JSON list of C-alpha atoms in Angstrom, two decimals:
[
{"chain": "A", "resi": 445, "resn": "UNK", "atom": "CA", "xyz": [181.94, 44.81, 374.33]},
{"chain": "A", "resi": 446, "resn": "UNK", "atom": "CA", "xyz": [181.30, 48.50, 374.45]},
{"chain": "A", "resi": 447, "resn": "UNK", "atom": "CA", "xyz": [183.52, 51.24, 373.13]},
{"chain": "A", "resi": 448, "resn": "UNK", "atom": "CA", "xyz": [183.23, 54.80, 374.47]},
{"chain": "A", "resi": 449, "resn": "UNK", "atom": "CA", "xyz": [184.75, 57.63, 372.36]},
{"chain": "A", "resi": 450, "resn": "UNK", "atom": "CA", "xyz": [184.91, 61.07, 373.84]},
{"chain": "A", "resi": 451, "resn": "UNK", "atom": "CA", "xyz": [185.18, 64.22, 371.79]},
{"chain": "A", "resi": 452, "resn": "UNK", "atom": "CA", "xyz": [184.90, 67.97, 372.17]},
{"chain": "A", "resi": 453, "resn": "UNK", "atom": "CA", "xyz": [187.83, 68.75, 374.33]},
{"chain": "A", "resi": 454, "resn": "UNK", "atom": "CA", "xyz": [190.29, 71.56, 373.62]},
{"chain": "A", "resi": 455, "resn": "UNK", "atom": "CA", "xyz": [191.73, 74.80, 374.75]},
{"chain": "A", "resi": 456, "resn": "UNK", "atom": "CA", "xyz": [189.29, 77.44, 376.05]},
{"chain": "A", "resi": 457, "resn": "UNK", "atom": "CA", "xyz": [189.75, 80.77, 377.91]},
{"chain": "A", "resi": 458, "resn": "UNK", "atom": "CA", "xyz": [188.49, 81.18, 381.50]},
{"chain": "A", "resi": 459, "resn": "UNK", "atom": "CA", "xyz": [184.83, 81.89, 381.49]},
{"chain": "A", "resi": 460, "resn": "UNK", "atom": "CA", "xyz": [184.30, 80.06, 378.24]},
{"chain": "A", "resi": 461, "resn": "UNK", "atom": "CA", "xyz": [182.24, 77.02, 377.34]},
{"chain": "A", "resi": 462, "resn": "UNK", "atom": "CA", "xyz": [182.74, 73.55, 375.89]},
{"chain": "A", "resi": 463, "resn": "UNK", "atom": "CA", "xyz": [180.49, 70.63, 375.17]},
{"chain": "A", "resi": 464, "resn": "UNK", "atom": "CA", "xyz": [181.91, 67.14, 375.49]},
{"chain": "A", "resi": 465, "resn": "UNK", "atom": "CA", "xyz": [180.38, 64.15, 373.80]},
{"chain": "A", "resi": 466, "resn": "UNK", "atom": "CA", "xyz": [180.78, 60.45, 374.48]},
{"chain": "A", "resi": 467, "resn": "UNK", "atom": "CA", "xyz": [179.49, 58.08, 371.85]},
{"chain": "A", "resi": 468, "resn": "UNK", "atom": "CA", "xyz": [178.89, 54.52, 372.77]},
{"chain": "A", "resi": 469, "resn": "UNK", "atom": "CA", "xyz": [178.99, 51.50, 370.50]},
{"chain": "A", "resi": 470, "resn": "UNK", "atom": "CA", "xyz": [177.16, 48.27, 371.19]},
{"chain": "A", "resi": 471, "resn": "UNK", "atom": "CA", "xyz": [173.66, 47.80, 372.57]},
{"chain": "A", "resi": 472, "resn": "UNK", "atom": "CA", "xyz": [174.14, 48.26, 376.27]},
{"chain": "A", "resi": 473, "resn": "UNK", "atom": "CA", "xyz": [173.80, 52.07, 376.33]},
{"chain": "A", "resi": 474, "resn": "UNK", "atom": "CA", "xyz": [170.16, 52.06, 377.51]},
{"chain": "A", "resi": 475, "resn": "UNK", "atom": "CA", "xyz": [171.08, 49.79, 380.35]},
{"chain": "A", "resi": 476, "resn": "UNK", "atom": "CA", "xyz": [173.96, 51.94, 381.51]},
{"chain": "A", "resi": 477, "resn": "UNK", "atom": "CA", "xyz": [174.39, 54.66, 384.05]},
{"chain": "A", "resi": 478, "resn": "UNK", "atom": "CA", "xyz": [176.75, 57.09, 382.47]},
{"chain": "A", "resi": 479, "resn": "UNK", "atom": "CA", "xyz": [179.39, 59.31, 384.09]},
{"chain": "A", "resi": 480, "resn": "UNK", "atom": "CA", "xyz": [181.91, 61.87, 383.37]},
{"chain": "A", "resi": 481, "resn": "UNK", "atom": "CA", "xyz": [185.09, 61.82, 385.48]},
{"chain": "A", "resi": 482, "resn": "UNK", "atom": "CA", "xyz": [188.24, 63.90, 385.22]},
{"chain": "A", "resi": 483, "resn": "UNK", "atom": "CA", "xyz": [191.79, 63.63, 386.27]},
{"chain": "A", "resi": 484, "resn": "UNK", "atom": "CA", "xyz": [194.25, 66.43, 386.56]},
{"chain": "A", "resi": 485, "resn": "UNK", "atom": "CA", "xyz": [198.00, 65.91, 386.74]},
{"chain": "A", "resi": 486, "resn": "UNK", "atom": "CA", "xyz": [198.96, 64.76, 390.28]},
{"chain": "A", "resi": 487, "resn": "UNK", "atom": "CA", "xyz": [195.36, 64.40, 391.33]},
{"chain": "A", "resi": 488, "resn": "UNK", "atom": "CA", "xyz": [192.96, 61.46, 391.76]},
{"chain": "A", "resi": 489, "resn": "UNK", "atom": "CA", "xyz": [190.22, 60.89, 389.27]},
{"chain": "A", "resi": 490, "resn": "UNK", "atom": "CA", "xyz": [186.98, 62.49, 390.48]},
{"chain": "A", "resi": 491, "resn": "UNK", "atom": "CA", "xyz": [183.34, 62.43, 389.47]},
{"chain": "A", "resi": 492, "resn": "UNK", "atom": "CA", "xyz": [182.24, 65.39, 387.51]},
{"chain": "A", "resi": 493, "resn": "UNK", "atom": "CA", "xyz": [178.69, 64.40, 386.61]},
{"chain": "A", "resi": 494, "resn": "UNK", "atom": "CA", "xyz": [176.54, 61.33, 386.19]},
{"chain": "A", "resi": 495, "resn": "UNK", "atom": "CA", "xyz": [173.22, 60.42, 384.61]},
{"chain": "A", "resi": 496, "resn": "UNK", "atom": "CA", "xyz": [171.38, 57.24, 385.28]},
{"chain": "A", "resi": 497, "resn": "UNK", "atom": "CA", "xyz": [169.56, 55.18, 382.61]},
{"chain": "A", "resi": 498, "resn": "UNK", "atom": "CA", "xyz": [166.37, 56.77, 383.93]},
{"chain": "A", "resi": 499, "resn": "UNK", "atom": "CA", "xyz": [167.73, 60.29, 383.57]},
{"chain": "A", "resi": 500, "resn": "UNK", "atom": "CA", "xyz": [168.54, 61.25, 387.16]},
{"chain": "A", "resi": 501, "resn": "UNK", "atom": "CA", "xyz": [171.63, 63.36, 387.44]},
{"chain": "A", "resi": 502, "resn": "UNK", "atom": "CA", "xyz": [174.23, 64.17, 390.01]},
{"chain": "A", "resi": 503, "resn": "UNK", "atom": "CA", "xyz": [177.23, 66.55, 390.03]},
{"chain": "A", "resi": 504, "resn": "UNK", "atom": "CA", "xyz": [180.45, 67.08, 391.82]},
{"chain": "A", "resi": 505, "resn": "UNK", "atom": "CA", "xyz": [180.32, 70.03, 394.15]},
{"chain": "A", "resi": 506, "resn": "UNK", "atom": "CA", "xyz": [182.93, 71.97, 392.20]},
{"chain": "A", "resi": 507, "resn": "UNK", "atom": "CA", "xyz": [180.83, 71.93, 388.99]},
{"chain": "A", "resi": 508, "resn": "UNK", "atom": "CA", "xyz": [177.29, 72.40, 390.31]},
{"chain": "A", "resi": 509, "resn": "UNK", "atom": "CA", "xyz": [175.48, 75.19, 388.53]},
{"chain": "A", "resi": 510, "resn": "UNK", "atom": "CA", "xyz": [178.14, 75.31, 385.80]},
{"chain": "A", "resi": 511, "resn": "UNK", "atom": "CA", "xyz": [178.03, 71.90, 384.08]},
{"chain": "A", "resi": 512, "resn": "UNK", "atom": "CA", "xyz": [175.02, 70.07, 382.69]},
{"chain": "A", "resi": 513, "resn": "UNK", "atom": "CA", "xyz": [175.01, 66.27, 381.82]},
{"chain": "A", "resi": 514, "resn": "UNK", "atom": "CA", "xyz": [172.39, 64.83, 379.32]},
{"chain": "A", "resi": 515, "resn": "UNK", "atom": "CA", "xyz": [171.97, 61.75, 377.29]},
{"chain": "A", "resi": 516, "resn": "UNK", "atom": "CA", "xyz": [170.41, 60.86, 373.92]},
{"chain": "A", "resi": 517, "resn": "UNK", "atom": "CA", "xyz": [169.49, 57.21, 373.89]},
{"chain": "A", "resi": 518, "resn": "UNK", "atom": "CA", "xyz": [168.66, 57.14, 370.16]},
{"chain": "A", "resi": 519, "resn": "UNK", "atom": "CA", "xyz": [172.26, 58.46, 369.43]},
{"chain": "A", "resi": 520, "resn": "UNK", "atom": "CA", "xyz": [173.79, 56.41, 372.21]},
{"chain": "A", "resi": 521, "resn": "UNK", "atom": "CA", "xyz": [175.59, 59.50, 373.30]},
{"chain": "A", "resi": 522, "resn": "UNK", "atom": "CA", "xyz": [176.06, 61.34, 376.50]},
{"chain": "A", "resi": 523, "resn": "UNK", "atom": "CA", "xyz": [176.96, 65.02, 376.70]},
{"chain": "A", "resi": 524, "resn": "UNK", "atom": "CA", "xyz": [178.60, 67.32, 379.21]},
{"chain": "A", "resi": 525, "resn": "UNK", "atom": "CA", "xyz": [177.86, 71.01, 378.68]},
{"chain": "A", "resi": 526, "resn": "UNK", "atom": "CA", "xyz": [180.51, 73.01, 380.56]},
{"chain": "A", "resi": 527, "resn": "UNK", "atom": "CA", "xyz": [180.05, 76.77, 381.21]},
{"chain": "A", "resi": 528, "resn": "UNK", "atom": "CA", "xyz": [181.90, 79.35, 383.13]},
{"chain": "A", "resi": 529, "resn": "UNK", "atom": "CA", "xyz": [185.09, 77.24, 382.87]},
{"chain": "A", "resi": 530, "resn": "UNK", "atom": "CA", "xyz": [187.91, 77.86, 385.30]},
{"chain": "A", "resi": 531, "resn": "UNK", "atom": "CA", "xyz": [191.58, 77.02, 385.24]},
{"chain": "A", "resi": 532, "resn": "UNK", "atom": "CA", "xyz": [190.97, 74.36, 387.89]},
{"chain": "A", "resi": 533, "resn": "UNK", "atom": "CA", "xyz": [188.68, 72.49, 385.37]},
{"chain": "A", "resi": 534, "resn": "UNK", "atom": "CA", "xyz": [191.72, 71.64, 383.33]},
{"chain": "A", "resi": 535, "resn": "UNK", "atom": "CA", "xyz": [192.00, 67.84, 383.19]},
{"chain": "A", "resi": 536, "resn": "UNK", "atom": "CA", "xyz": [191.53, 64.81, 381.01]},
{"chain": "A", "resi": 537, "resn": "UNK", "atom": "CA", "xyz": [187.78, 63.99, 380.99]},
{"chain": "A", "resi": 538, "resn": "UNK", "atom": "CA", "xyz": [186.73, 60.37, 380.78]},
{"chain": "A", "resi": 539, "resn": "UNK", "atom": "CA", "xyz": [183.42, 58.87, 379.99]},
{"chain": "A", "resi": 540, "resn": "UNK", "atom": "CA", "xyz": [182.24, 55.80, 381.98]},
{"chain": "A", "resi": 541, "resn": "UNK", "atom": "CA", "xyz": [179.32, 53.26, 381.32]},
{"chain": "A", "resi": 542, "resn": "UNK", "atom": "CA", "xyz": [178.25, 51.16, 384.30]},
{"chain": "A", "resi": 543, "resn": "UNK", "atom": "CA", "xyz": [175.41, 48.62, 384.46]},
{"chain": "A", "resi": 544, "resn": "UNK", "atom": "CA", "xyz": [174.14, 45.16, 384.17]},
{"chain": "A", "resi": 545, "resn": "UNK", "atom": "CA", "xyz": [173.20, 42.98, 381.22]},
{"chain": "A", "resi": 546, "resn": "UNK", "atom": "CA", "xyz": [171.65, 39.54, 381.82]},
{"chain": "A", "resi": 547, "resn": "UNK", "atom": "CA", "xyz": [172.91, 39.84, 385.48]},
{"chain": "A", "resi": 548, "resn": "UNK", "atom": "CA", "xyz": [176.41, 40.52, 384.47]},
{"chain": "A", "resi": 549, "resn": "UNK", "atom": "CA", "xyz": [178.02, 43.79, 385.49]},
{"chain": "A", "resi": 550, "resn": "UNK", "atom": "CA", "xyz": [179.79, 45.89, 382.94]},
{"chain": "A", "resi": 551, "resn": "UNK", "atom": "CA", "xyz": [182.11, 48.90, 383.55]},
{"chain": "A", "resi": 552, "resn": "UNK", "atom": "CA", "xyz": [183.63, 50.62, 380.55]},
{"chain": "A", "resi": 553, "resn": "UNK", "atom": "CA", "xyz": [185.86, 53.70, 380.23]},
{"chain": "A", "resi": 554, "resn": "UNK", "atom": "CA", "xyz": [186.76, 55.87, 377.31]},
{"chain": "A", "resi": 555, "resn": "UNK", "atom": "CA", "xyz": [190.22, 57.03, 376.45]},
{"chain": "A", "resi": 556, "resn": "UNK", "atom": "CA", "xyz": [189.62, 60.57, 377.55]},
{"chain": "A", "resi": 557, "resn": "UNK", "atom": "CA", "xyz": [189.61, 63.98, 376.06]},
{"chain": "A", "resi": 558, "resn": "UNK", "atom": "CA", "xyz": [191.82, 66.81, 377.23]},
{"chain": "A", "resi": 559, "resn": "UNK", "atom": "CA", "xyz": [190.20, 70.07, 378.41]},
{"chain": "A", "resi": 560, "resn": "UNK", "atom": "CA", "xyz": [192.62, 73.02, 379.05]},
{"chain": "A", "resi": 561, "resn": "UNK", "atom": "CA", "xyz": [191.29, 76.26, 380.53]},
{"chain": "A", "resi": 562, "resn": "UNK", "atom": "CA", "xyz": [193.90, 78.99, 380.09]},
{"chain": "A", "resi": 563, "resn": "UNK", "atom": "CA", "xyz": [194.26, 82.50, 378.87]}
]
């Protein structure tokens, strides 16, 4: 069993920055592809950024050039650096861990952290 705990959300003005963290318990972190997703009220959950266990990254079109995803295997933590924040970035941000251990797929979600971009 893996627990994912997000932190770092909050209220920020447009143009500001935040860094989200997702700390993973358990010993599957190194086997996991990690992702950040967000869900705004009335909208579907969407991929914000992902980073594979090998370090390859991908981003949603709306955040390219503004957000950066990274991971620290020793700390079992994945980060999302968010710059030039816009009102439309307001959402609950969830961390996801996806992978296989001993041939068994795992897919875990954190509870989420609220990000509000407003003046």
